[in-house]
Coordinates of C-alpha atoms in Angstrom, one line a residue:
Chain A
X24 CA 8.6 2.6 -8.0
X25 CA 10.3 4.2 -10.9
X26 CA 13.1 2.9 -12.7
X27 CA 15.0 6.4 -13.6
X28 CA 14.8 7.4 -10.1
X29 CA 16.4 4.7 -8.9
X30 CA 19.0 4.9 -11.2
X31 CA 19.5 9.1 -10.0
X32 CA 19.7 7.7 -7.0
X33 CA 21.5 4.5 -7.5
X34 CA 19.9 1.7 -5.5
X35 CA 18.0 -0.7 -6.7
X36 CA 15.8 -3.1 -4.7
X37 CA 18.2 -5.8 -4.2
X38 CA 21.3 -3.2 -3.7
X39 CA 20.5 -0.4 -1.3
X40 CA 21.9 2.2 1.6
X41 CA 20.9 0.8 4.8
X42 CA 20.1 2.9 7.8
X43 CA 18.9 5.9 5.9
X44 CA 16.4 8.7 6.7
X45 CA 15.0 10.0 3.7
X46 CA 13.2 13.7 4.3
X47 CA 10.3 13.6 1.2
X48 CA 8.8 17.6 1.0
X49 CA 6.5 19.9 -1.2
X50 CA 6.1 23.3 -2.0
X51 CA 3.3 24.6 -4.6
X52 CA 3.0 20.6 -5.7
X53 CA 2.0 17.3 -4.4
X54 CA 5.4 14.5 -3.5
X55 CA 2.7 11.7 -2.4
X56 CA 4.3 10.1 -5.8
X57 CA 7.7 9.5 -4.0
X58 CA 5.6 7.7 -1.4
X59 CA 4.3 5.3 -3.4
X60 CA 7.7 4.4 -4.9
X61 CA 9.4 4.3 -1.5
X62 CA 6.5 2.4 -0.7
X63 CA 6.7 -0.5 -3.7
X64 CA 10.9 -0.1 -4.1
X65 CA 11.4 -1.5 -0.1
X66 CA 8.0 -4.2 -0.3
X67 CA 9.7 -5.4 -3.6
X68 CA 13.6 -5.4 -1.8
X69 CA 11.5 -8.0 1.1
X70 CA 12.1 -5.1 3.5
X71 CA 9.7 -5.3 6.7
X72 CA 7.6 -2.0 6.3
X73 CA 5.5 0.1 8.9
X74 CA 3.0 2.3 7.3
X75 CA 1.4 5.2 8.9
X76 CA -1.7 5.9 6.9
X77 CA -2.4 9.6 8.1
X78 CA -3.9 11.4 5.2
X79 CA -5.2 8.3 2.8
X80 CA -6.8 4.9 2.8
X81 CA -5.5 1.4 2.4
X82 CA -7.2 1.6 -0.8
X83 CA -5.9 4.3 -2.3
X84 CA -2.1 3.1 -1.8
X85 CA -3.7 -0.9 -2.4
X86 CA -4.9 0.1 -6.2
X87 CA -1.7 2.5 -7.2
X88 CA 0.5 0.2 -5.7
X89 CA -1.0 -2.0 -8.1
X90 CA -0.7 -0.5 -11.1
X91 CA 3.3 -0.5 -10.5
X92 CA 3.5 -4.3 -9.9
X93 CA 3.1 -4.8 -5.7
X94 CA -0.1 -5.9 -3.9
X95 CA -0.3 -4.6 -0.6
X96 CA -3.4 -6.7 0.3
X97 CA -1.0 -9.9 0.0
X98 CA 1.7 -8.3 1.9
X99 CA 0.1 -7.3 4.4
X100 CA -1.7 -11.0 4.9
X101 CA 2.2 -12.0 4.5
X102 CA 3.0 -9.8 7.6
X103 CA 5.8 -8.2 5.4
X104 CA 3.6 -4.8 5.7
X105 CA 1.7 -3.4 8.6
X106 CA -1.0 -0.3 7.8
X107 CA -1.6 2.0 10.7
X108 CA -5.5 2.9 9.2
X109 CA -5.2 6.6 11.5
X110 CA -7.6 8.2 8.6
X111 CA -10.4 6.1 8.7
X112 CA -10.2 5.5 12.3
X113 CA -10.5 9.0 13.4
X114 CA -14.1 10.1 13.4
X115 CA -14.5 7.4 15.9
X116 CA -11.8 8.7 18.4
X117 CA -12.5 12.6 18.1
X118 CA -15.9 12.3 18.7
X119 CA -15.3 9.5 21.6
X120 CA -17.5 6.4 20.2
X121 CA -18.0 3.1 22.0
X122 CA -17.1 1.2 19.3
X123 CA -14.0 3.6 18.6
X124 CA -10.0 2.1 17.7
X125 CA -8.6 2.3 21.7
X126 CA -5.4 1.7 20.8
X127 CA -3.0 4.0 22.4
X128 CA -1.0 4.7 18.7
X129 CA -3.8 7.2 18.3
X130 CA -3.4 9.3 21.1
X131 CA -2.7 12.4 18.9
X132 CA -6.4 12.8 18.8
X133 CA -7.5 12.1 22.1
X134 CA -5.2 14.4 24.9
X135 CA -6.1 17.6 25.2
X136 CA -2.3 17.7 25.2
X137 CA -1.7 15.8 21.7
X138 CA 1.2 13.4 22.3
X139 CA 2.9 10.9 20.2
X140 CA 4.1 8.5 22.1
X141 CA 1.6 5.5 21.6
X142 CA 2.5 5.6 17.9
X143 CA 6.2 5.7 18.3
X144 CA 5.3 2.6 21.0
X145 CA 3.2 1.1 17.9
X146 CA 6.1 1.5 15.3
X147 CA 8.3 0.0 17.4
X148 CA 6.2 -2.7 18.0
X149 CA 5.7 -3.7 14.3
X150 CA 9.2 -3.2 13.1
X151 CA 11.3 -4.5 16.1
X152 CA 11.0 -7.9 16.3
X153 CA 13.0 -9.4 13.2
X154 CA 11.3 -12.1 10.6
X155 CA 7.9 -11.6 12.2
X156 CA 6.2 -15.2 14.1
X157 CA 7.1 -17.7 12.3
X158 CA 10.5 -17.8 10.7
X159 CA 10.1 -19.4 7.6
X160 CA 9.7 -15.6 6.4
X161 CA 12.0 -14.0 7.3
X162 CA 12.5 -10.0 6.0
X163 CA 15.1 -7.7 5.4
X164 CA 15.3 -4.6 6.9
X165 CA 12.8 -2.8 8.6
X166 CA 11.8 0.3 7.1
X167 CA 9.5 3.3 8.3
X168 CA 7.1 5.1 6.1
X169 CA 5.3 8.2 7.5
X170 CA 2.4 10.1 4.4
X171 CA 2.6 12.7 6.1
X172 CA 4.2 14.8 9.1
X173 CA 2.7 17.8 8.4
X174 CA -1.1 17.0 9.1
X175 CA -0.3 16.6 12.3
X176 CA 0.1 20.0 12.5
X177 CA -2.9 20.4 11.4
X178 CA -4.7 18.2 13.7
X179 CA -2.8 20.1 16.8
X180 CA 0.1 18.4 17.8
X181 CA 3.1 20.7 18.4
X182 CA 5.9 20.7 16.0
X183 CA 8.5 19.7 19.1
X184 CA 6.4 16.7 19.9
X185 CA 6.8 15.4 15.9
X186 CA 10.7 16.5 16.4
X187 CA 11.3 14.3 19.3
X188 CA 9.0 11.4 17.5
X189 CA 11.1 11.5 14.5
X190 CA 14.3 11.3 16.6
X191 CA 13.6 8.4 18.6
X192 CA 12.1 6.7 15.6
X193 CA 15.6 7.6 13.6
X194 CA 17.4 6.3 16.8
X195 CA 15.4 3.1 16.7
X196 CA 15.4 2.0 13.4
X197 CA 18.1 3.8 11.5
X198 CA 21.1 3.4 14.2
X199 CA 19.7 0.5 16.2
X200 CA 17.9 -1.9 13.8
X201 CA 20.2 -0.5 10.5
X202 CA 16.8 -0.3 9.1
X203 CA 14.9 3.2 7.1
X204 CA 12.9 4.9 7.5
X205 CA 11.3 7.6 5.1
X206 CA 8.7 11.0 6.0
X207 CA 7.0 13.3 3.8
X208 CA 7.1 17.1 4.8
X209 CA 4.2 19.6 3.0
X210 CA 4.9 23.2 3.1
X211 CA 3.6 26.4 1.8
X212 CA 4.9 29.9 1.3
X213 CA 2.5 31.2 3.3
X214 CA 4.0 30.0 6.4
X215 CA 6.3 32.7 8.0
X216 CA 9.8 30.4 9.0
X217 CA 10.0 32.6 12.7
X218 CA 6.8 30.7 13.6
X219 CA 7.3 27.5 15.2
X220 CA 4.5 25.5 14.9
X221 CA 5.3 25.8 10.7
X222 CA 5.8 23.2 8.4
X223 CA 8.9 25.3 7.3
X224 CA 10.1 25.2 10.7
X225 CA 10.0 21.1 10.8
X226 CA 11.3 20.9 7.6
X227 CA 14.3 22.9 8.4
X228 CA 14.7 20.8 11.8
X229 CA 14.3 17.6 9.5
X230 CA 16.8 18.5 7.0
X231 CA 19.1 18.5 9.6
X232 CA 18.4 15.3 10.8
X233 CA 18.3 13.2 7.3
X234 CA 20.7 11.9 5.3
X235 CA 18.7 12.2 2.0
X236 CA 16.0 14.9 0.8
X237 CA 14.4 15.1 -2.0
X238 CA 12.4 18.7 -2.3
X239 CA 9.6 18.6 -4.8
X240 CA 8.1 22.3 -5.9
X241 CA 6.3 23.9 -8.7
X242 CA 8.2 25.3 -11.6
X243 CA 9.0 28.9 -10.7
X244 CA 7.5 30.5 -14.1
X245 CA 4.1 28.6 -13.3
X246 CA 2.1 25.8 -13.8
X247 CA 2.8 23.7 -17.3
X248 CA 0.6 20.9 -17.9
X249 CA 4.0 18.9 -19.6
X250 CA 6.5 19.5 -16.8
X251 CA 4.8 18.8 -13.6
X252 CA 7.5 20.7 -11.4
X253 CA 11.3 19.7 -10.3
X254 CA 12.9 17.6 -7.6
X255 CA 16.1 19.0 -5.4
X256 CA 17.3 15.9 -4.3
X257 CA 20.0 16.5 -1.9
X258 CA 23.0 14.0 -0.6
X259 CA 24.1 14.8 2.8
X260 CA 26.8 12.9 3.1
X261 CA 29.9 14.4 4.2
X262 CA 32.9 16.4 2.3
X263 CA 32.6 15.1 -1.4
X264 CA 29.2 12.5 -0.9
X265 CA 27.4 16.1 -0.2
X266 CA 26.3 17.0 -3.6
X267 CA 22.7 18.4 -4.7
X268 CA 20.9 18.2 -8.0
X269 CA 18.7 19.2 -9.4
X270 CA 16.0 17.2 -11.9
X271 CA 12.6 18.1 -13.5
X272 CA 10.1 15.3 -13.7
X273 CA 6.5 14.3 -15.2
X274 CA 4.3 12.1 -13.3
X275 CA 2.5 9.6 -15.0
X276 CA -0.3 6.6 -14.7
X277 CA 2.4 4.2 -14.1
X278 CA 5.7 6.2 -13.1
X279 CA 7.1 8.9 -13.5
X280 CA 10.0 10.1 -15.4
X281 CA 13.1 12.4 -14.3
X282 CA 15.0 14.5 -16.9
X283 CA 17.1 17.7 -16.4
X284 CA 15.8 21.1 -16.6
X285 CA 15.0 22.0 -19.7
X286 CA 15.2 18.8 -21.6
X287 CA 11.6 17.5 -21.4
X288 CA 10.0 16.0 -24.4
X289 CA 7.3 18.7 -25.1
X290 CA 10.5 21.0 -25.0
X291 CA 12.6 19.4 -27.1
Chain B
X26 CA -24.1 21.7 -14.7
X27 CA -23.0 23.9 -17.9
X28 CA -20.5 26.5 -16.2
X29 CA -16.7 25.0 -17.4
X30 CA -15.8 24.5 -13.6
X31 CA -18.3 22.5 -13.1
X32 CA -17.5 20.6 -16.0
X33 CA -14.5 20.9 -15.5
X34 CA -14.7 20.0 -11.2
X35 CA -16.7 17.5 -12.5
X36 CA -14.6 15.9 -15.0
X37 CA -12.0 15.9 -12.2
X38 CA -13.2 15.2 -9.0
X39 CA -16.9 13.3 -10.0
X40 CA -14.6 11.1 -12.7
X41 CA -16.0 8.2 -11.0
X42 CA -19.3 9.1 -10.9
X43 CA -20.8 8.1 -14.4
X44 CA -23.8 10.4 -14.1
X45 CA -23.8 12.3 -17.2
X46 CA -26.9 12.3 -18.9
X47 CA -29.0 9.8 -17.1
X48 CA -29.6 10.4 -13.8
X49 CA -30.0 7.1 -12.7
X50 CA -26.5 5.6 -13.8
X51 CA -24.0 6.3 -11.0
X52 CA -21.0 4.0 -11.3
X53 CA -20.2 1.8 -7.9
X54 CA -16.6 3.7 -8.0
X55 CA -18.2 6.4 -6.3
X56 CA -17.5 5.2 -3.0
X57 CA -14.1 6.7 -4.3
X58 CA -15.4 10.1 -2.3
X59 CA -14.0 13.4 -2.3
X60 CA -14.4 17.0 -0.4
X61 CA -14.5 20.0 -3.0
X62 CA -13.2 23.0 -1.2
X63 CA -14.2 26.3 -2.5
X64 CA -12.6 29.2 -0.7
X65 CA -13.2 32.5 -1.4
X66 CA -10.6 35.7 -1.4
X67 CA -12.3 39.1 -1.9
X68 CA -10.8 42.4 -1.8
X69 CA -12.4 44.0 1.0
X70 CA -14.9 46.2 -0.7
X71 CA -16.6 43.6 -2.3
X72 CA -17.4 41.0 0.7
X73 CA -21.0 40.3 0.7
X74 CA -21.4 39.7 -3.1
X75 CA -18.7 37.5 -2.9
X76 CA -20.0 34.7 -0.1
X77 CA -22.6 34.6 -3.1
X78 CA -20.5 33.7 -5.7
X79 CA -19.4 30.7 -3.6
X80 CA -23.0 30.2 -2.6
X81 CA -23.8 30.2 -5.5
X82 CA -21.0 27.2 -6.0
X83 CA -22.7 25.6 -3.4
X84 CA -26.5 25.8 -5.1
X85 CA -24.8 24.6 -8.5
X86 CA -23.7 21.9 -6.4
X87 CA -26.7 20.6 -4.5
X88 CA -29.1 20.8 -7.6
X89 CA -27.2 18.4 -9.4
X90 CA -27.5 16.5 -6.8
X91 CA -31.6 17.3 -6.9
X92 CA -32.2 16.7 -10.3
X93 CA -29.8 13.2 -10.0
X94 CA -31.9 12.3 -7.7
X95 CA -29.0 12.0 -4.6
X96 CA -29.5 13.0 -1.3
X97 CA -28.7 16.1 0.3
X98 CA -27.7 17.6 3.6
X99 CA -27.4 21.2 4.0
X100 CA -25.6 22.8 6.9
X101 CA -24.8 26.8 7.1
X102 CA -24.7 28.5 10.6
X103 CA -26.0 32.2 8.7
X104 CA -29.0 31.5 6.1
X105 CA -31.4 28.7 7.3
X106 CA -30.7 25.6 5.5
X107 CA -34.3 24.7 4.0
X108 CA -34.5 28.2 2.8
X109 CA -31.2 27.8 0.9
X110 CA -32.5 24.6 -0.2
X111 CA -36.2 26.3 -1.4
X112 CA -34.3 28.8 -3.7
X113 CA -33.1 25.9 -5.6
X114 CA -31.7 26.9 -9.1
X115 CA -34.3 25.5 -11.8
X116 CA -33.0 23.3 -14.8
X117 CA -32.9 25.2 -18.2
X118 CA -32.8 22.4 -20.7
X119 CA -35.7 19.1 -20.6
X120 CA -32.5 17.0 -19.9
X121 CA -31.3 18.6 -17.0
X122 CA -27.5 19.2 -15.7
X123 CA -28.0 23.2 -16.9
X124 CA -29.3 25.8 -14.8
X125 CA -30.9 28.9 -15.1
X126 CA -30.2 31.6 -12.4
X127 CA -33.2 33.6 -12.7
X128 CA -35.4 30.8 -12.2
X129 CA -36.5 28.5 -9.2
X130 CA -36.7 25.1 -9.0
X131 CA -39.8 23.5 -9.1
X132 CA -41.2 22.9 -5.5
X133 CA -42.8 19.6 -6.6
X134 CA -39.1 18.7 -7.5
X135 CA -38.1 20.0 -4.5
X136 CA -40.1 18.2 -2.0
X137 CA -39.4 15.3 -3.4
X138 CA -35.5 15.0 -2.6
X139 CA -34.5 13.4 0.6
X140 CA -32.7 16.7 2.3
X141 CA -30.9 16.4 5.9
X142 CA -30.1 20.2 7.7
X143 CA -27.8 21.6 10.3
X144 CA -28.4 24.9 11.7
X145 CA -26.6 25.8 14.8
X146 CA -29.1 28.1 16.6
X147 CA -31.7 25.3 16.1
X148 CA -29.3 22.6 17.2
X149 CA -28.7 22.2 21.0
X150 CA -25.0 22.6 22.0
X151 CA -23.0 20.4 24.1
X152 CA -19.6 20.1 26.0
X153 CA -16.9 21.3 23.6
X154 CA -14.3 18.6 25.0
X155 CA -12.4 17.5 22.0
X156 CA -10.2 19.7 19.4
X157 CA -13.3 19.8 17.1
X158 CA -14.1 22.8 19.0
X159 CA -17.3 24.4 18.1
X160 CA -17.1 21.6 14.9
X161 CA -17.9 18.4 17.5
X162 CA -21.8 18.6 16.7
X163 CA -21.5 18.8 12.7
X164 CA -19.2 15.9 12.5
X165 CA -21.5 13.8 15.2
X166 CA -24.5 14.7 13.1
X167 CA -22.9 14.0 9.4
X168 CA -21.4 10.9 10.3
X169 CA -25.2 9.9 12.3
X170 CA -26.7 10.4 9.0
X171 CA -24.3 8.6 7.2
X172 CA -25.0 5.5 9.2
X173 CA -28.8 6.1 9.7
X174 CA -29.2 6.3 5.8
X175 CA -26.8 3.6 4.9
X176 CA -24.1 5.5 2.7
X177 CA -21.8 3.8 4.7
X178 CA -23.1 0.0 3.3
X179 CA -26.0 -0.6 1.8
X180 CA -27.3 2.1 0.0
X181 CA -26.5 3.0 -3.3
X182 CA -26.9 6.5 -3.5
X183 CA -25.3 9.0 -3.1
X184 CA -25.4 11.5 -0.4
X185 CA -24.1 15.3 -1.4
X186 CA -22.6 17.4 1.4
X187 CA -22.9 21.0 1.6
X188 CA -21.4 23.1 4.1
X189 CA -21.5 26.6 4.2
X190 CA -18.9 29.0 5.1
X191 CA -16.7 27.2 7.4
X192 CA -14.6 29.0 9.8
X193 CA -17.0 32.1 10.3
X194 CA -17.7 33.7 12.8
X195 CA -20.8 32.2 13.3
X196 CA -19.8 28.8 13.2
X197 CA -18.5 29.9 16.6
X198 CA -15.2 29.8 15.7
X199 CA -12.6 32.0 15.9
X200 CA -10.2 31.5 13.5
X201 CA -11.0 34.3 10.8
X202 CA -11.0 37.5 13.8
X203 CA -8.1 36.3 16.0
X204 CA -4.5 35.8 15.4
X205 CA -4.2 32.8 17.8
X206 CA -7.4 31.5 17.9
X207 CA -8.6 29.5 20.8
X208 CA -10.0 26.9 18.8
X209 CA -6.9 26.7 16.7
X210 CA -7.1 23.6 15.0
X211 CA -11.1 23.3 15.6
X212 CA -11.7 23.9 11.5
X213 CA -8.3 21.8 10.0
X214 CA -9.1 18.9 12.7
X215 CA -12.8 19.0 11.6
X216 CA -11.7 18.8 7.9
X217 CA -9.6 16.1 8.3
X218 CA -12.4 14.1 9.9
X219 CA -14.9 14.8 7.3
X220 CA -12.2 13.3 4.6
X221 CA -12.3 9.9 6.9
X222 CA -16.2 9.7 6.6
X223 CA -16.4 10.7 2.9
X224 CA -13.7 7.6 2.5
X225 CA -15.8 5.1 4.2
X226 CA -19.0 5.8 2.7
X227 CA -20.9 7.1 -0.7
X228 CA -20.4 10.6 -0.4
X229 CA -19.1 13.9 -1.6
X230 CA -19.5 16.9 -0.2
X231 CA -18.9 21.1 -0.7
X232 CA -17.4 23.0 1.5
X233 CA -17.2 26.9 1.6
X234 CA -14.6 29.2 3.0
X235 CA -14.6 32.9 3.6
X236 CA -10.7 32.9 3.1
X237 CA -10.1 36.5 3.1
X238 CA -11.2 36.5 7.0
X239 CA -8.5 34.1 7.8
X240 CA -5.9 36.0 10.2
X241 CA -3.9 32.6 10.3
X242 CA -1.7 32.4 7.0
X243 CA -1.0 29.1 7.8
X244 CA -4.6 27.8 7.6
X245 CA -5.4 28.7 4.5
X246 CA -3.1 26.3 2.8
X247 CA -3.6 23.3 5.4
X248 CA -7.5 23.7 4.6
X249 CA -6.9 23.3 0.8
X250 CA -4.4 20.2 1.5
X251 CA -6.9 18.5 3.5
X252 CA -9.1 18.9 0.7
X253 CA -9.1 16.5 -2.5
X254 CA -9.8 19.6 -4.9
X255 CA -9.7 23.6 -4.1
X256 CA -10.7 26.3 -5.9
X257 CA -10.2 29.6 -5.1
X258 CA -12.5 32.8 -6.5
X259 CA -10.7 36.2 -6.4
X260 CA -13.1 38.9 -7.2
X261 CA -11.8 41.8 -8.6
X262 CA -12.3 45.3 -7.1
X263 CA -14.1 47.8 -9.3
X264 CA -10.7 50.6 -9.5
X265 CA -9.0 46.5 -10.4
X266 CA -10.9 45.8 -13.4
X267 CA -11.0 49.9 -14.7
X268 CA -7.2 49.7 -15.0
X269 CA -6.7 46.3 -16.8
X270 CA -7.8 45.8 -19.6
X271 CA -8.0 42.0 -19.7
X272 CA -10.7 41.9 -16.4
X273 CA -12.6 44.5 -17.9
X274 CA -15.2 41.3 -19.1
X275 CA -14.8 39.5 -15.7
X276 CA -16.2 39.2 -12.0
X277 CA -12.6 37.8 -10.7
X278 CA -10.6 35.7 -11.2
X279 CA -10.2 31.4 -10.2
X280 CA -8.0 29.9 -9.0
X281 CA -7.6 26.0 -9.2
X282 CA -5.4 25.3 -6.1
X283 CA -6.1 21.3 -5.8
X284 CA -6.7 18.6 -8.7
X285 CA -7.8 15.5 -6.7
X286 CA -5.6 12.2 -7.6
X287 CA -7.4 9.8 -5.4
X288 CA -6.4 6.0 -6.5
X289 CA -4.1 7.5 -8.9
X290 CA -0.7 8.7 -9.3
X291 CA -2.1 11.7 -11.3
X292 CA -5.4 12.4 -12.8
X293 CA -5.3 14.0 -16.2
X294 CA -3.9 17.3 -15.7
X295 CA -5.8 20.7 -16.8
X296 CA -3.5 22.4 -19.4
X297 CA -4.6 25.9 -18.0
X298 CA -4.9 27.0 -14.4
X299 CA -6.0 30.5 -14.9
X300 CA -9.5 31.0 -15.2
X301 CA -11.6 33.9 -14.8
X302 CA -15.6 33.8 -14.1
X303 CA -18.4 36.5 -14.9
X304 CA -21.6 36.5 -13.3
X305 CA -24.4 36.8 -16.3
X306 CA -27.9 36.9 -15.7
X307 CA -28.7 33.9 -16.2
X308 CA -25.4 31.3 -15.8
X309 CA -22.0 31.9 -13.4
X310 CA -19.6 31.7 -16.3
X311 CA -16.0 30.5 -15.8
X312 CA -13.4 31.3 -19.0
X313 CA -9.9 31.2 -19.8
X314 CA -8.0 34.3 -19.5
X315 CA -5.3 33.0 -21.8
X316 CA -3.7 30.2 -23.6
X317 CA -1.1 28.1 -22.5
X318 CA 1.8 27.6 -23.1
X319 CA 2.9 26.0 -26.4
X320 CA 4.2 22.6 -25.2
X321 CA 1.7 20.7 -25.4
X322 CA 3.4 16.9 -27.0
X323 CA 0.8 16.8 -29.0
X324 CA 0.9 20.3 -30.5
X325 CA 2.2 19.9 -34.4
X326 CA 5.2 21.3 -35.8
X327 CA 4.4 21.1 -39.2
X328 CA 1.8 23.3 -39.1
X329 CA 4.0 26.5 -38.6
X330 CA 5.1 26.1 -41.8
X331 CA 1.1 26.5 -43.1
X332 CA 0.0 29.9 -44.4
X333 CA -1.3 31.8 -41.8
X334 CA -4.1 34.5 -41.7
X335 CA -2.8 37.9 -41.1
X336 CA -2.7 38.2 -37.2
X337 CA -4.9 41.1 -36.3
X338 CA -7.8 42.7 -37.5
X339 CA -9.2 39.7 -39.0
X340 CA -11.3 37.0 -37.4
X341 CA -9.6 33.9 -37.1
X342 CA -10.8 31.5 -39.9
X343 CA -8.2 28.5 -39.9
X344 CA -7.8 25.5 -37.1
X345 CA -4.2 25.2 -36.2
X346 CA -3.1 26.1 -32.7
X347 CA -0.9 28.6 -34.2
X348 CA -4.0 30.7 -35.3
X349 CA -4.4 33.7 -34.0

């Protein structure tokens, strides 16, 4: 996790808001560094985490988390982390191999009309049992992390099905179980907003559902090696609690630094 | 390979490889496997020429594989892959890794290469039942080769896959001529599954895509995001070259759309993403179009105080970064 981001968001593994739906998005940039932040944050906070690995393998997150001080393999063995290796299982499912994964979680690759009900049930089964089988380890609130939602559009799942899925997850995990949900949506400028199968459309709809939004964008002035982009943080509360702030950021090998626009060390 | 692109891409994409100048020194961490996607966007007048630019990059990629002793897998719907391999580029230096476009590789060297090819006119086509559409056969073939040759287990060698012009109509895909393609997600689903295969094996793939033909605007963005590294070649039309003096020395621009960061938060970022390319007689060369913003934390501010040679008319003599 990134300490600077924690202080900006006024949260820490010991003290964080429950029942949050955090939406991460990017445009002309890559917000996946925030996924690593939240994964390590909630594991440090001793929450039970269900991670849908739709775009990278477990070893990728494991190596990065190691650098951030969290051991994913251990978390998995203790039952704190449930990781769906969806990427690696996909060729077998798509080619209909006999030895492939038969679980309903990967139904979105299977049927002529891809849908996410099986995936939702996987999430429900992973997170609804509080504390795991043995009561010796009791974990904190459940957390769902999805990396990422827009790849489902590339696989032929409709935006409507994705929105249904996130709605169900939010209702169960955030409202019912008082847990949190973090999802990443990756967008492009080339997509038209009117297109109902675009990431932009998905992003707009999810922005209304979320309680906190972090939008990562490249700099409008173009690529710069020392400032990787900017993050717009939008606390979507009511009245005074509804505020937006912009920070510029730079990602390092072991973390990320955030600073007010124009205050990068490279510029001052 | 002495083009800056390939050095650049090599640095970024295959930084886990320690191929260097010794062919048999392949670092074990090569299991971190990547997919490079080269998208070609052209101005309509230059279409044929531009498939030849991306095809050239593919040939550099495969030539490096021959010289390094890797196995090759080449799939093309347009040209017979066997012919493509026969016309591989020759090394121009004793130690390899530099290629001469005007020469062809020695047939003896080519014969020693273990290769696998996929040429749709020669493959039997099964019923297209999955969302892979016309690419189901290709994926199955790649999966079979990886498993049969042991790249997902015992073998300590690399499989280099070159997939030529995916998305074009010759593959049976209509994403290049229809605004609402029947196999709308076939290409992206294939690239997704390809990534999964690469992650589980000692292999690396380079895919070329005729970006200028793709009718659905969202598809190209998705193709880039499904690749680990992506590069776009944009060639100049003859009128552009005449009107803009900056472009007159080059044949086109090379955009770096995506830099991989596998197993790390952030890899070494390039200082400048504005590159231009020129096809010379013996090499495909890539150069920086301009200097990057002078913001690096390592730039010495003290050098401003030093005396500088006159800004125009003289050849640069000093070595400080601020000299013109």
